[in-house]
PDB file of C-alpha atoms in Angstrom:
ATOM      1  CA  MET A1088      90.505 109.606 120.956  1.00 80.00           C
ATOM      2  CA  ASP A1089      89.185 106.778 118.813  1.00 93.00           C
ATOM      3  CA  LYS A1090      89.781 103.105 119.577  1.00 96.00           C
ATOM      4  CA  GLU A1091      92.529 102.614 116.946  1.00 95.00           C
ATOM      5  CA  LYS A1092      94.602 105.490 118.316  1.00 95.00           C
ATOM      6  CA  GLU A1093      93.958 104.331 121.860  1.00 95.00           C
ATOM      7  CA  ASN A1094      95.214 100.850 120.978  1.00 96.00           C
ATOM      8  CA  LEU A1095      98.400 102.288 119.491  1.00 97.00           C
ATOM      9  CA  VAL A1096      99.023 104.448 122.568  1.00 96.00           C
ATOM     10  CA  LYS A1097      98.515 101.401 124.801  1.00 96.00           C
ATOM     11  CA  HIS A1098     100.911  99.390 122.635  1.00 97.00           C
ATOM     12  CA  ILE A1099     103.608 102.068 122.801  1.00 97.00           C
ATOM     13  CA  ALA A1100     103.131 102.527 126.562  1.00 97.00           C
ATOM     14  CA  SER A1101     103.396  98.783 127.151  1.00 97.00           C
ATOM     15  CA  VAL A1102     106.592  98.484 125.111  1.00 98.00           C
ATOM     16  CA  MET A1103     108.133 101.528 126.814  1.00 97.00           C
ATOM     17  CA  GLN A1104     107.350 100.053 130.221  1.00 97.00           C
ATOM     18  CA  ARG A1105     109.026  96.789 129.241  1.00 98.00           C
ATOM     19  CA  ARG A1106     112.017  98.666 127.852  1.00 98.00           C
ATOM     20  CA  LYS A1107     112.449 100.425 131.201  1.00 98.00           C
ATOM     21  CA  GLU A1108     112.291  97.080 133.011  1.00 97.00           C
ATOM     22  CA  VAL A1109     114.865  95.521 130.694  1.00 97.00           C
ATOM     23  CA  ALA A1110     117.068  98.623 130.995  1.00 98.00           C
ATOM     24  CA  GLU A1111     117.127  97.919 134.731  1.00 97.00           C
ATOM     25  CA  ILE A1112     118.304  94.362 134.012  1.00 97.00           C
ATOM     26  CA  LEU A1113     121.072  95.737 131.789  1.00 98.00           C
ATOM     27  CA  SER A1114     121.945  98.404 134.340  1.00 97.00           C
ATOM     28  CA  SER A1115     122.274  95.834 137.131  1.00 96.00           C
ATOM     29  CA  GLY A1116     124.188  93.419 134.956  1.00 96.00           C
ATOM     30  CA  ILE A1117     126.900  95.860 133.934  1.00 97.00           C
ATOM     31  CA  ALA A1118     126.809  98.068 137.065  1.00 97.00           C
ATOM     32  CA  VAL A1119     125.952 101.304 135.281  1.00 97.00           C
ATOM     33  CA  PRO A1120     122.956 103.437 136.289  1.00 98.00           C
ATOM     34  CA  VAL A1121     120.137 103.393 133.724  1.00 98.00           C
ATOM     35  CA  GLY A1122     120.593 107.118 133.102  1.00 97.00           C
ATOM     36  CA  GLY A1123     124.275 106.556 132.304  1.00 97.00           C
ATOM     37  CA  LEU A1124     123.966 103.648 129.855  1.00 98.00           C
ATOM     38  CA  PHE A1125     123.918 105.778 126.709  1.00 97.00           C
ATOM     39  CA  TYR A1126     126.697 108.106 127.840  1.00 97.00           C
ATOM     40  CA  GLU A1127     129.031 105.323 128.930  1.00 96.00           C
ATOM     41  CA  TRP A1128     128.377 103.429 125.688  1.00 96.00           C
ATOM     42  CA  ILE A1129     129.183 106.453 123.515  1.00 95.00           C
ATOM     43  CA  ARG A1130     132.342 107.055 125.559  1.00 95.00           C
ATOM     44  CA  SER A1131     133.331 103.400 124.940  1.00 94.00           C
ATOM     45  CA  GLU A1132     133.281 102.668 128.668  1.00 95.00           C
ATOM     46  CA  ILE A1133     130.989  99.651 128.220  1.00 94.00           C
ATOM     47  CA  GLU A1134     131.718  96.459 126.334  1.00 95.00           C
ATOM     48  CA  GLN A1135     129.757  96.406 123.084  1.00 97.00           C
ATOM     49  CA  ASP A1136     128.218  93.038 123.841  1.00 97.00           C
ATOM     50  CA  GLY A1137     127.894  90.701 126.735  1.00 97.00           C
ATOM     51  CA  VAL A1138     125.873  88.206 128.752  1.00 97.00           C
ATOM     52  CA  LEU A1139     123.807  89.306 131.740  1.00 95.00           C
ATOM     53  CA  GLY A1140     122.465  86.036 133.092  1.00 88.00           C
ATOM     54  CA  GLN A1141     118.942  84.591 133.176  1.00 91.00           C
ATOM     55  CA  GLY A1142     119.227  84.165 129.404  1.00 95.00           C
ATOM     56  CA  TRP A1143     119.834  87.866 128.600  1.00 98.00           C
ATOM     57  CA  LYS A1144     122.473  89.101 126.165  1.00 98.00           C
ATOM     58  CA  TYR A1145     123.046  92.674 125.023  1.00 98.00           C
ATOM     59  CA  PHE A1146     124.564  94.393 122.002  1.00 98.00           C
ATOM     60  CA  PHE A1147     125.163  98.142 121.828  1.00 97.00           C
ATOM     61  CA  HIS A1148     125.047  99.587 118.313  1.00 95.00           C
ATOM     62  CA  GLY A1149     124.927 103.170 117.169  1.00 93.00           C
ATOM     63  CA  LEU A1150     122.515 105.066 119.379  1.00 96.00           C
ATOM     64  CA  ASP A1151     120.636 101.959 120.556  1.00 96.00           C
ATOM     65  CA  CYS A1152     121.092  98.705 122.446  1.00 97.00           C
ATOM     66  CA  THR A1153     119.414  95.432 121.552  1.00 97.00           C
ATOM     67  CA  LEU A1154     118.816  92.852 124.260  1.00 98.00           C
ATOM     68  CA  GLY A1155     117.664  89.319 123.700  1.00 97.00           C
ATOM     69  CA  ASN A1156     116.686  86.534 126.027  1.00 97.00           C
ATOM     70  CA  GLU A1157     117.637  83.092 124.732  1.00 95.00           C
ATOM     71  CA  GLU A1158     115.385  81.347 127.260  1.00 95.00           C
ATOM     72  CA  THR A1159     112.186  83.260 126.466  1.00 95.00           C
ATOM     73  CA  GLY A1160     112.883  84.432 122.910  1.00 96.00           C
ATOM     74  CA  GLU A1161     112.119  88.019 123.924  1.00 96.00           C
ATOM     75  CA  ALA A1162     113.924  90.831 122.112  1.00 96.00           C
ATOM     76  CA  VAL A1163     113.989  94.431 123.362  1.00 97.00           C
ATOM     77  CA  ARG A1164     115.498  97.482 121.702  1.00 97.00           C
ATOM     78  CA  LEU A1165     116.542 100.447 123.823  1.00 97.00           C
ATOM     79  CA  GLU A1166     116.424 103.637 121.788  1.00 97.00           C
ATOM     80  CA  PHE A1167     118.356 106.081 123.934  1.00 97.00           C
ATOM     81  CA  GLY A1168     117.180 109.655 124.306  1.00 97.00           C
ATOM     82  CA  PRO A1169     118.377 112.930 125.781  1.00 96.00           C
ATOM     83  CA  GLU A1170     119.193 112.980 129.475  1.00 94.00           C
ATOM     84  CA  GLY A1171     119.868 109.234 129.490  1.00 95.00           C
ATOM     85  CA  ARG A1172     116.252 108.281 128.868  1.00 96.00           C
ATOM     86  CA  VAL A1173     115.346 104.763 127.770  1.00 97.00           C
ATOM     87  CA  ASP A1174     111.619 105.314 127.175  1.00 95.00           C
ATOM     88  CA  CYS A1175     112.134 106.837 123.734  1.00 96.00           C
ATOM     89  CA  PHE A1176     111.303 105.630 120.256  1.00 97.00           C
ATOM     90  CA  THR A1177     111.358 106.514 116.590  1.00 96.00           C
ATOM     91  CA  LYS A1178     108.611 106.274 114.020  1.00 96.00           C
ATOM     92  CA  SER A1179     110.646 103.989 111.763  1.00 95.00           C
ATOM     93  CA  VAL A1180     111.003 101.318 114.458  1.00 95.00           C
ATOM     94  CA  LEU A1181     107.257 101.454 115.125  1.00 94.00           C
ATOM     95  CA  VAL A1182     106.145 101.420 111.499  1.00 94.00           C
ATOM     96  CA  ASP A1183     108.896  99.732 109.460  1.00 94.00           C
ATOM     97  CA  MET A1184     110.944  97.328 111.587  1.00 94.00           C
ATOM     98  CA  LYS A1185     108.911  94.131 111.607  1.00 94.00           C
ATOM     99  CA  LYS A1186     111.284  92.347 113.988  1.00 93.00           C
ATOM    100  CA  SER A1187     111.277  95.185 116.515  1.00 95.00           C
ATOM    101  CA  ASP A1188     109.589  95.000 119.904  1.00 97.00           C
ATOM    102  CA  LEU A1189     107.782  98.230 119.017  1.00 96.00           C
ATOM    103  CA  TYR A1190     106.559  97.259 115.544  1.00 96.00           C
ATOM    104  CA  TYR A1191     102.825  97.858 115.125  1.00 96.00           C
ATOM    105  CA  ALA A1192     101.451  95.455 112.536  1.00 95.00           C
ATOM    106  CA  LYS A1193      98.567  97.534 111.205  1.00 94.00           C
ATOM    107  CA  ALA A1194      98.412  98.805 107.630  1.00 92.00           C
ATOM    108  CA  ASN A1195      97.557 102.294 108.871  1.00 95.00           C
ATOM    109  CA  ALA A1196     100.188 102.451 111.639  1.00 95.00           C
ATOM    110  CA  GLY A1197     101.975 105.406 110.023  1.00 96.00           C
ATOM    111  CA  GLU A1198      98.760 107.387 109.687  1.00 96.00           C
ATOM    112  CA  LEU A1199      97.762 106.623 113.280  1.00 96.00           C
ATOM    113  CA  PHE A1200     101.221 107.667 114.458  1.00 96.00           C
ATOM    114  CA  ASP A1201     101.071 110.957 112.534  1.00 97.00           C
ATOM    115  CA  SER A1202      97.605 111.656 113.923  1.00 96.00           C
ATOM    116  CA  LEU A1203      98.811 111.048 117.502  1.00 96.00           C
ATOM    117  CA  CYS A1204     101.664 113.491 116.883  1.00 96.00           C
ATOM    118  CA  ASP A1205      99.241 116.079 115.513  1.00 95.00           C
ATOM    119  CA  ASP A1206      96.973 115.565 118.532  1.00 95.00           C
ATOM    120  CA  GLY A1207      99.898 116.054 120.954  1.00 95.00           C
ATOM    121  CA  TYR A1208     100.085 112.495 122.314  1.00 96.00           C
ATOM    122  CA  ILE A1209     103.564 111.927 120.879  1.00 97.00           C
ATOM    123  CA  GLY A1210     106.337 114.500 120.927  1.00 96.00           C
ATOM    124  CA  TYR A1211     110.059 115.044 121.108  1.00 96.00           C
ATOM    125  CA  VAL A1212     111.741 114.234 124.416  1.00 95.00           C
ATOM    126  CA  ASN A1213     113.272 117.715 124.461  1.00 94.00           C
ATOM    127  CA  SER A1214     111.410 119.785 121.891  1.00 93.00           C
ATOM    128  CA  HIS A1215     113.582 122.851 122.506  1.00 94.00           C
ATOM    129  CA  LEU A1216     116.784 120.924 121.785  1.00 94.00           C
ATOM    130  CA  HIS A1217     115.270 119.240 118.727  1.00 95.00           C
ATOM    131  CA  GLN A1218     114.072 122.588 117.366  1.00 95.00           C
ATOM    132  CA  LYS A1219     117.526 124.115 117.874  1.00 94.00           C
ATOM    133  CA  ILE A1220     119.364 121.215 116.202  1.00 94.00           C
ATOM    134  CA  SER A1221     116.956 120.925 113.274  1.00 93.00           C
ATOM    135  CA  THR A1222     117.250 124.606 112.332  1.00 95.00           C
ATOM    136  CA  LEU A1223     121.054 124.763 112.140  1.00 94.00           C
ATOM    137  CA  ASN A1224     123.074 124.406 108.969  1.00 95.00           C
ATOM    138  CA  GLU A1225     126.285 122.334 109.026  1.00 94.00           C
ATOM    139  CA  ASP A1226     128.528 125.211 110.141  1.00 96.00           C
ATOM    140  CA  GLY A1227     126.037 126.356 112.743  1.00 95.00           C
ATOM    141  CA  LEU A1228     125.627 122.810 114.023  1.00 94.00           C
ATOM    142  CA  ASN A1229     129.391 122.329 114.341  1.00 95.00           C
ATOM    143  CA  GLN A1230     129.708 125.623 116.190  1.00 95.00           C
ATOM    144  CA  TYR A1231     126.788 124.784 118.489  1.00 94.00           C
ATOM    145  CA  MET A1232     128.074 121.263 119.207  1.00 95.00           C
ATOM    146  CA  ASN A1233     131.490 122.663 120.128  1.00 95.00           C
ATOM    147  CA  SER A1234     129.813 124.910 122.712  1.00 96.00           C
ATOM    148  CA  LEU A1235     128.172 121.962 124.491  1.00 94.00           C
ATOM    149  CA  SER A1236     129.419 119.686 127.235  1.00 94.00           C
ATOM    150  CA  ASP A1237     130.193 116.067 126.441  1.00 93.00           C
ATOM    151  CA  GLU A1238     126.786 114.792 127.571  1.00 95.00           C
ATOM    152  CA  GLU A1239     124.916 117.671 125.917  1.00 95.00           C
ATOM    153  CA  GLN A1240     126.575 116.702 122.622  1.00 95.00           C
ATOM    154  CA  MET A1241     125.368 113.135 123.109  1.00 96.00           C
ATOM    155  CA  ASP A1242     121.868 114.415 123.859  1.00 96.00           C
ATOM    156  CA  ALA A1243     121.968 116.412 120.628  1.00 96.00           C
ATOM    157  CA  MET A1244     122.693 113.189 118.709  1.00 95.00           C
ATOM    158  CA  VAL A1245     119.368 111.748 119.889  1.00 96.00           C
ATOM    159  CA  SER A1246     117.334 114.945 119.890  1.00 96.00           C
ATOM    160  CA  ASP A1247     114.912 113.411 117.378  1.00 95.00           C
ATOM    161  CA  ARG A1248     113.726 110.730 119.826  1.00 97.00           C
ATOM    162  CA  LEU A1249     110.061 110.669 120.731  1.00 97.00           C
ATOM    163  CA  VAL A1250     108.029 109.881 123.846  1.00 97.00           C
ATOM    164  CA  LEU A1251     104.405 109.515 124.785  1.00 96.00           C
ATOM    165  CA  ILE A1252     103.065 112.708 126.296  1.00 94.00           C
ATOM    166  CA  LYS A1253     100.548 112.347 129.090  1.00 78.00           C
ATOM    167  CA  LYS A1254      97.329 114.220 128.507  1.00 63.00           C
TER     168      LYS A1254
END
């Protein structure tokens, strides 16, 4: 792996580690296990926004949660994935969202990302689920979703989430 790709992998790994740490802060603050944050949010069992202490605030939106610390200025975005994972990401947040914690400010970030995918360093959290969802038409998807449990349906909603794959 060349130095540019290695730097991007290190960047992603560092951000994912921090996201897991901040997910623990959120988990403790609202008394929900990390693995249950996404599910409880989608079920509307968690307040959409709140204050956690030590300067942290959170805001759940869509399939993500943004946390900010007023004391340090830090901002962290949890991109939820299947099975309650919080170490997931999307290409658009890495390449396009300049105010994101994951944003990689290199002109060739998209090309580096694609190359890491091709080389097997980045992949879908659950490639089987993603493959299944991405091949269904609307009727097939509706039928498939109706056959799933509540949490499996939620996992299907984030089946496009990516993770670093250890090599």
